[in-house]
Each structure stands twice: as C-alpha cells, then as structure tokens.
Coordinates of C-alpha atoms in Angstrom, one line a residue:
M9 CA 16.4 16.2 11.8
W10 CA 15.8 15.0 7.6
A11 CA 16.2 18.8 6.9
A12 CA 19.7 19.3 7.6
G13 CA 21.3 17.6 5.9
P14 CA 20.7 18.7 2.5
L15 CA 21.3 21.5 3.5
L16 CA 24.7 20.7 5.2
L17 CA 25.8 20.0 1.9
L18 CA 24.4 22.7 0.3
L19 CA 26.6 24.5 3.0
L20 CA 30.0 21.9 2.2
L21 CA 29.7 22.6 -1.5
L22 CA 29.5 26.5 -0.7
L23 CA 32.3 26.3 1.1
L24 CA 34.2 24.3 -1.3
R25 CA 33.5 26.2 -4.0
R26 CA 34.6 29.8 -2.3
W27 CA 37.9 27.5 -1.3
R28 CA 38.7 26.5 -4.7
R29 CA 37.7 29.7 -6.5
G30 CA 40.3 31.5 -3.8
A31 CA 42.8 28.6 -5.6
A32 CA 45.5 30.2 -7.9
R33 CA 44.4 31.2 -11.4
L34 CA 45.5 29.5 -14.7
D35 CA 48.5 30.3 -16.1
P36 CA 47.2 31.4 -19.9
S37 CA 51.1 30.7 -21.3
G38 CA 51.2 28.5 -24.2
R39 CA 47.3 27.8 -24.1
A40 CA 45.3 29.2 -27.4
V41 CA 41.8 30.0 -26.9
L42 CA 39.4 31.1 -29.7
I43 CA 37.4 34.3 -30.3
T44 CA 34.1 34.9 -33.0
G45 CA 33.2 38.4 -33.7
C46 CA 36.0 39.9 -32.7
D47 CA 35.2 42.8 -35.6
S48 CA 34.2 45.2 -32.2
G49 CA 32.3 45.0 -29.2
F50 CA 33.1 42.4 -26.2
G51 CA 35.1 39.9 -28.9
H52 CA 37.9 42.9 -30.0
L53 CA 37.8 43.4 -25.6
L54 CA 38.1 40.1 -25.0
A55 CA 41.0 39.6 -27.8
L56 CA 43.1 42.7 -26.6
R57 CA 42.9 41.7 -22.6
L58 CA 43.6 37.8 -23.3
H59 CA 46.6 38.6 -25.6
R60 CA 48.2 40.5 -22.8
L61 CA 48.1 38.6 -20.7
G62 CA 49.5 35.6 -22.3
F63 CA 47.2 34.0 -24.0
T64 CA 47.7 32.9 -27.7
V65 CA 44.6 34.7 -29.6
F66 CA 43.1 33.8 -32.6
A67 CA 40.0 36.5 -33.2
G68 CA 37.5 35.7 -35.4
C69 CA 36.5 38.5 -37.9
L70 CA 34.3 38.4 -39.7
S71 CA 36.0 41.4 -42.1
P72 CA 39.7 40.7 -41.3
G73 CA 40.3 43.7 -43.3
G74 CA 38.1 46.2 -41.4
A75 CA 39.4 48.8 -38.6
G76 CA 38.8 46.4 -35.9
A77 CA 40.5 43.4 -37.3
R78 CA 43.7 45.6 -38.0
R79 CA 43.9 46.7 -34.6
L80 CA 44.7 43.3 -33.8
Q81 CA 46.2 42.7 -35.7
R82 CA 48.5 45.5 -35.1
E83 CA 48.2 44.3 -31.0
G84 CA 50.0 41.2 -31.6
A85 CA 52.4 41.8 -34.5
A86 CA 55.2 42.1 -32.2
Q87 CA 54.6 39.5 -29.5
G88 CA 53.4 36.7 -32.8
R89 CA 50.9 35.4 -30.0
L90 CA 47.3 37.2 -31.9
R91 CA 46.5 36.2 -35.1
V92 CA 43.5 37.5 -37.0
L93 CA 40.6 35.4 -39.3
R94 CA 38.4 34.9 -41.6
L95 CA 35.0 33.8 -39.0
D96 CA 31.5 33.7 -40.5
V97 CA 29.5 31.6 -38.1
T98 CA 27.6 31.0 -40.0
C99 CA 29.7 29.3 -43.3
D100 CA 30.8 25.6 -42.8
H101 CA 34.2 26.1 -44.9
D102 CA 35.3 29.6 -42.6
V103 CA 34.8 27.5 -39.9
L104 CA 36.5 24.3 -40.4
A105 CA 39.0 26.5 -41.9
A106 CA 39.1 28.2 -38.5
K107 CA 40.5 25.0 -37.1
E108 CA 42.5 24.1 -39.4
L109 CA 44.1 27.2 -38.5
V110 CA 44.3 27.0 -34.7
L111 CA 45.0 23.3 -35.1
S112 CA 48.1 24.0 -37.3
H113 CA 49.3 26.8 -35.2
L114 CA 48.9 25.2 -31.5
P115 CA 51.0 26.5 -29.1
E116 CA 52.3 24.2 -26.5
R117 CA 49.8 23.6 -23.9
G118 CA 47.3 23.2 -27.1
F119 CA 44.1 24.5 -27.3
W120 CA 42.0 26.3 -23.9
G121 CA 39.2 27.9 -24.8
L122 CA 36.1 28.9 -27.4
V123 CA 34.6 31.9 -26.7
N124 CA 31.0 32.4 -29.1
N125 CA 30.5 35.9 -28.6
A126 CA 29.5 36.7 -31.8
G127 CA 26.1 37.6 -32.9
I128 CA 23.9 40.3 -34.3
S129 CA 20.6 42.2 -32.6
T130 CA 17.7 44.5 -33.7
F131 CA 14.4 45.5 -32.9
G132 CA 11.0 45.4 -34.2
E133 CA 7.8 43.5 -33.0
T134 CA 7.0 39.8 -34.3
G135 CA 4.7 40.2 -37.0
W136 CA 7.4 43.4 -38.8
L137 CA 9.9 40.8 -39.2
S138 CA 10.3 39.2 -42.4
M139 CA 10.9 35.2 -42.4
E140 CA 14.6 35.9 -44.0
K141 CA 15.5 38.1 -40.6
Y142 CA 14.3 35.2 -38.0
E143 CA 15.9 32.7 -39.9
K144 CA 19.6 35.1 -40.1
F145 CA 19.3 35.5 -36.6
A146 CA 19.2 31.9 -35.9
D147 CA 21.5 31.2 -38.2
V148 CA 24.6 34.0 -36.4
N149 CA 23.4 33.7 -32.6
L150 CA 21.9 30.5 -32.4
L151 CA 23.7 27.3 -34.6
G152 CA 26.6 29.8 -35.3
S153 CA 27.4 29.2 -31.9
I154 CA 26.6 25.3 -32.4
R155 CA 28.6 25.3 -35.4
T156 CA 31.9 26.0 -33.8
T157 CA 31.5 24.3 -31.0
L158 CA 30.2 21.3 -33.0
A159 CA 33.3 21.0 -34.5
F160 CA 36.0 22.3 -31.6
L161 CA 34.6 19.8 -29.3
P162 CA 37.6 17.0 -30.3
L163 CA 40.4 19.6 -29.1
L164 CA 38.3 20.5 -26.2
R165 CA 37.6 17.8 -25.0
K166 CA 41.3 16.2 -25.3
Y167 CA 43.4 19.9 -23.4
K168 CA 40.3 19.7 -21.1
G169 CA 39.3 23.0 -21.8
R170 CA 36.7 25.7 -21.3
I171 CA 33.2 26.9 -23.3
V172 CA 32.4 30.4 -22.9
F173 CA 29.0 31.6 -24.5
M174 CA 27.4 35.1 -25.3
S175 CA 24.6 35.2 -23.4
S176 CA 21.9 38.3 -22.5
I177 CA 19.5 39.1 -19.2
I178 CA 16.7 38.8 -22.6
A179 CA 16.7 35.9 -22.1
Y180 CA 14.9 36.3 -19.1
F181 CA 12.3 39.0 -21.0
T182 CA 12.0 41.0 -24.0
L183 CA 11.5 44.8 -25.0
G184 CA 10.9 45.3 -28.3
N185 CA 13.5 42.7 -29.7
G186 CA 11.9 38.9 -29.4
I187 CA 13.8 37.5 -32.2
Y188 CA 17.1 38.2 -30.2
S189 CA 15.6 37.2 -26.7
M190 CA 14.5 34.0 -28.7
T191 CA 18.1 33.0 -29.9
K192 CA 19.4 34.1 -26.3
A193 CA 16.9 31.8 -24.8
A194 CA 17.5 29.0 -27.0
I195 CA 21.0 29.0 -26.5
E196 CA 20.9 28.6 -22.7
K197 CA 18.8 25.4 -23.3
F198 CA 22.1 24.2 -25.7
C199 CA 24.2 25.4 -22.8
D200 CA 22.6 24.0 -20.5
A201 CA 22.6 20.5 -21.8
L202 CA 25.8 20.6 -23.3
R203 CA 27.2 21.9 -20.0
L204 CA 26.3 18.4 -17.7
E205 CA 27.8 16.1 -20.6
M206 CA 31.3 17.9 -20.9
K207 CA 31.5 17.1 -16.8
K208 CA 32.1 12.9 -17.7
F209 CA 35.4 15.1 -20.0
G210 CA 36.3 17.8 -17.5
V211 CA 35.7 21.1 -19.8
Q212 CA 33.5 23.4 -18.0
V213 CA 31.2 25.6 -19.5
C214 CA 29.7 29.1 -19.2
I215 CA 27.0 31.7 -19.8
I216 CA 27.8 35.0 -19.9
Q217 CA 24.6 37.2 -19.4
P218 CA 25.0 41.2 -19.6
G219 CA 22.4 43.4 -19.3
N220 CA 22.5 46.7 -20.9
Y221 CA 25.6 47.1 -22.5
A222 CA 24.2 48.8 -26.4
R223 CA 26.8 51.7 -26.0
S224 CA 29.2 49.7 -25.7
T225 CA 29.6 47.2 -27.3
K226 CA 27.2 49.0 -30.6
I227 CA 25.4 45.3 -32.0
Q228 CA 22.7 47.3 -32.2
P229 CA 22.1 50.6 -33.9
L230 CA 19.6 53.3 -33.0
V231 CA 16.2 53.2 -34.6
S232 CA 14.7 54.7 -37.5
A233 CA 10.5 54.5 -37.7
E234 CA 10.8 55.6 -41.2
E235 CA 12.9 52.2 -41.9
I236 CA 11.0 50.5 -40.1
W237 CA 7.8 51.9 -41.6
N238 CA 8.7 51.4 -45.1
E239 CA 10.0 47.3 -44.8
L240 CA 6.7 46.3 -43.5
S241 CA 3.9 44.7 -45.9
E242 CA 0.9 46.2 -46.4
E243 CA -0.9 44.0 -44.2
E244 CA 1.3 44.9 -40.8
K245 CA 0.6 48.8 -42.0
A246 CA -2.7 47.9 -42.4
V247 CA -2.6 47.5 -38.6
Y248 CA -0.3 50.2 -36.9
N249 CA 0.6 53.1 -37.9
K250 CA 3.2 55.9 -38.2
E251 CA 2.0 57.4 -35.1
Y252 CA 2.9 54.3 -32.9
V253 CA 5.8 53.1 -35.0
Q254 CA 7.7 56.1 -34.1
E255 CA 6.5 55.6 -30.2
R256 CA 7.9 51.9 -30.0
A257 CA 11.6 52.7 -31.8
N258 CA 11.5 56.2 -29.5
F259 CA 11.3 53.9 -26.6
F260 CA 13.2 51.9 -27.9
N261 CA 15.7 54.0 -28.4
S262 CA 15.3 55.8 -25.2
I263 CA 16.7 51.7 -23.7
L264 CA 19.8 51.8 -26.2
S265 CA 20.8 55.4 -24.6
E266 CA 20.6 53.8 -21.6
G267 CA 23.5 51.5 -22.1
S268 CA 27.0 50.9 -20.1
A269 CA 29.5 52.6 -22.1
N270 CA 31.9 50.5 -20.3
G271 CA 32.2 47.2 -21.1
D272 CA 35.3 46.0 -18.6
E273 CA 33.4 44.4 -16.3
V274 CA 31.8 42.2 -18.9
I275 CA 35.3 41.3 -19.9
D276 CA 36.5 40.6 -16.3
A277 CA 33.6 38.0 -16.2
M278 CA 34.8 36.1 -19.3
V279 CA 38.1 35.8 -18.0
D280 CA 37.6 34.7 -15.2
A281 CA 35.3 32.0 -16.9
L282 CA 38.7 30.8 -18.6
T283 CA 41.0 31.5 -16.1
S284 CA 38.9 30.0 -12.4
P285 CA 39.8 27.1 -10.7
S286 CA 36.0 26.9 -9.8
P287 CA 34.1 28.8 -12.5
K288 CA 30.6 29.8 -12.5
A289 CA 28.4 27.9 -14.9
R290 CA 26.8 31.2 -15.2
Y291 CA 27.3 34.7 -14.9
M292 CA 24.9 37.8 -14.8
V293 CA 26.6 41.1 -15.8
A294 CA 23.7 44.3 -14.7
K295 CA 22.5 46.4 -12.9
L296 CA 20.4 46.3 -9.7
K297 CA 17.1 46.9 -11.6
E298 CA 18.1 44.6 -14.9
K299 CA 18.4 42.0 -12.6
A300 CA 15.1 42.8 -10.5
L301 CA 13.5 42.3 -13.8
V302 CA 15.1 38.7 -14.0
F303 CA 14.8 37.6 -10.4
V304 CA 10.4 38.3 -11.2
C305 CA 10.7 36.8 -14.6
A306 CA 12.6 33.5 -12.7
L307 CA 9.8 33.4 -9.0
F308 CA 7.0 34.6 -10.1
P309 CA 3.8 33.7 -12.2
T310 CA 4.0 34.6 -15.8
V311 CA 0.5 37.3 -15.4
V312 CA 3.3 39.1 -12.6
M313 CA 5.9 39.7 -15.5
D314 CA 3.5 40.5 -18.2
S315 CA 1.9 43.5 -16.2
V316 CA 6.0 44.7 -15.7
L317 CA 6.3 44.5 -19.4
S318 CA 3.0 45.9 -20.1
Y319 CA 3.9 48.9 -17.7
A320 CA 7.2 49.6 -19.0
L321 CA 5.7 48.7 -22.9
S322 CA 2.9 51.7 -22.3
R323 CA 4.4 54.4 -20.9

C-alpha cells in the first residue's frame, strides 16, 4: 500500500508535465536572447532560427569579421533584430561589453534567454596534451559558460528567463577525447546545481546533449597523426610509436566521418528549451547506439563500461 503513494505521485507529475507541454508556446516577439559561439555550428544555426521566429538575437562571435558573422549581419539587416557582437567567452572585458550592449538594446519584454554554446574540441590521450591545452579547454568550455552565466544572472532573474547549456553525451564516456569529456561532465554538474538554485526565481535551466554531429558543427577537424607525433614530448615518444598514433588517429577520424551532417534536430531541441511552457532539464539528441552507451554507462558497473569501450578502442 505504501508503495502505491510514490507511484501515484510520479504518474500525476508525468500527466501534469504532458499537459503543460501541450500548452501554448512562448511568443518570441519583444524578447532578447544572447547566444555564444555563433561563428559556425549550432550557435550559427540557432541564431538564424531564433531570428526568423521573431526573437531579438544577440549573436556572439569570436571573429565578428568572419564569414559566419557576415552572414548573420546580412540576415539581420532588414528587421534590425539580429546584432552580431565580438564575444570571446574567456575574456571578462568582452562579456561585460556584451552585457552593456544587451542592456542598451533590450526590447520591450526584456532579456529572455542565454545560450552557452561556445566550445572547442580536440583529440589526444591524456599524456599527449600539454597543461596549456588543458587550461585553454577548461577556460573556453567550462569557465567561459560560467563567466557569461554569472554576468547575465541578474537579468535572467529579473525577467524569469531561460539558460541553455551545450553539453554532449561525451559527458558520460570518452573515446579518445577525454579533455572534451572532462569539460562537459563538469558543466553538467554546474547546471545541476544552478537548475535547483534558480527554481525559486522562476529561471529554468536546460542542458542539450547531442551525439556525434561532427560533420554538422565542424567543431573537430580531422586528426593528423603527423601533427600529433610532432607535438609529443620526448617522454611520450619513448612510450608510443608512430604506428600507434596513426591507428588512434584513424580510429578517431572514422568516428568523425560517421557524424550527422544535419544539425536541425539539435536546433529543434534548443528552440524547445527556449519556447516550451515546460522545457526538459535535459535534451539528449543522439542515435540509438549512442543512447545505449549512455544507458550502459549510467546503470552498469564501471567494469562493464570499461570493457565495452576497451573493445571499441581495440577494433
């Protein structure tokens, strides 16, 4: 009898969630969204989509004079609702300047959303990467998202807006890019804390977890075994040989080549996180086999997942 209570409560919560998700979508007009990493990839596609939906979009670009930024400028030239700004998320000055620009051009309904999308990726076993590279990845992928979030929290609390973070299924496991996995796992924990803390302010926090979309985002170029070898320390060269490095590079490049070239379903999830009356805490957008790996990682002992990944790496 006691077990029926929690089950009934869970059922009621699921029914309430389904009812709320069926409610009317948010009206984008007069609401501003800032997106980081809009030079290319998901950030670029999202900026175009949100602008066409009617949002006022502030598109942060690392290279405001680059091809991606110029395309966004052309898109926003007519209506004036899409502004391209320089935004290096590792730079306090850029983040504060972005906040000032947003404040000076807020539409009538205020600041609705922050999308922490900017990120970088690379390949390499743990000892192959320099400390400088670890610091750079932590600064861009983790601290960059935290930096922008802290700057815009007052506005998000004021307007009861949304914060969307770009994570990855790689937060659960790694296949040769542990440095990227490390930063995504860390951002997941940051989001978990932030999501609970922001509930009392009416601010909702969502995480996007794409699978392999390397061909769509171009976040990770094909790996060159020769370049990796040339960057290895003498100590690492004494442990590994060129043949092993080439095998690892070939393996990782084969994964990249299998990535989806169409990022629209990821953009759909990001739009839902910003416009749904009841957004999900996590949106996993991945192939069935990728979801199966996450399932094994989450529910089985570590030794099982290690065996699965060791087999994949040995192929």
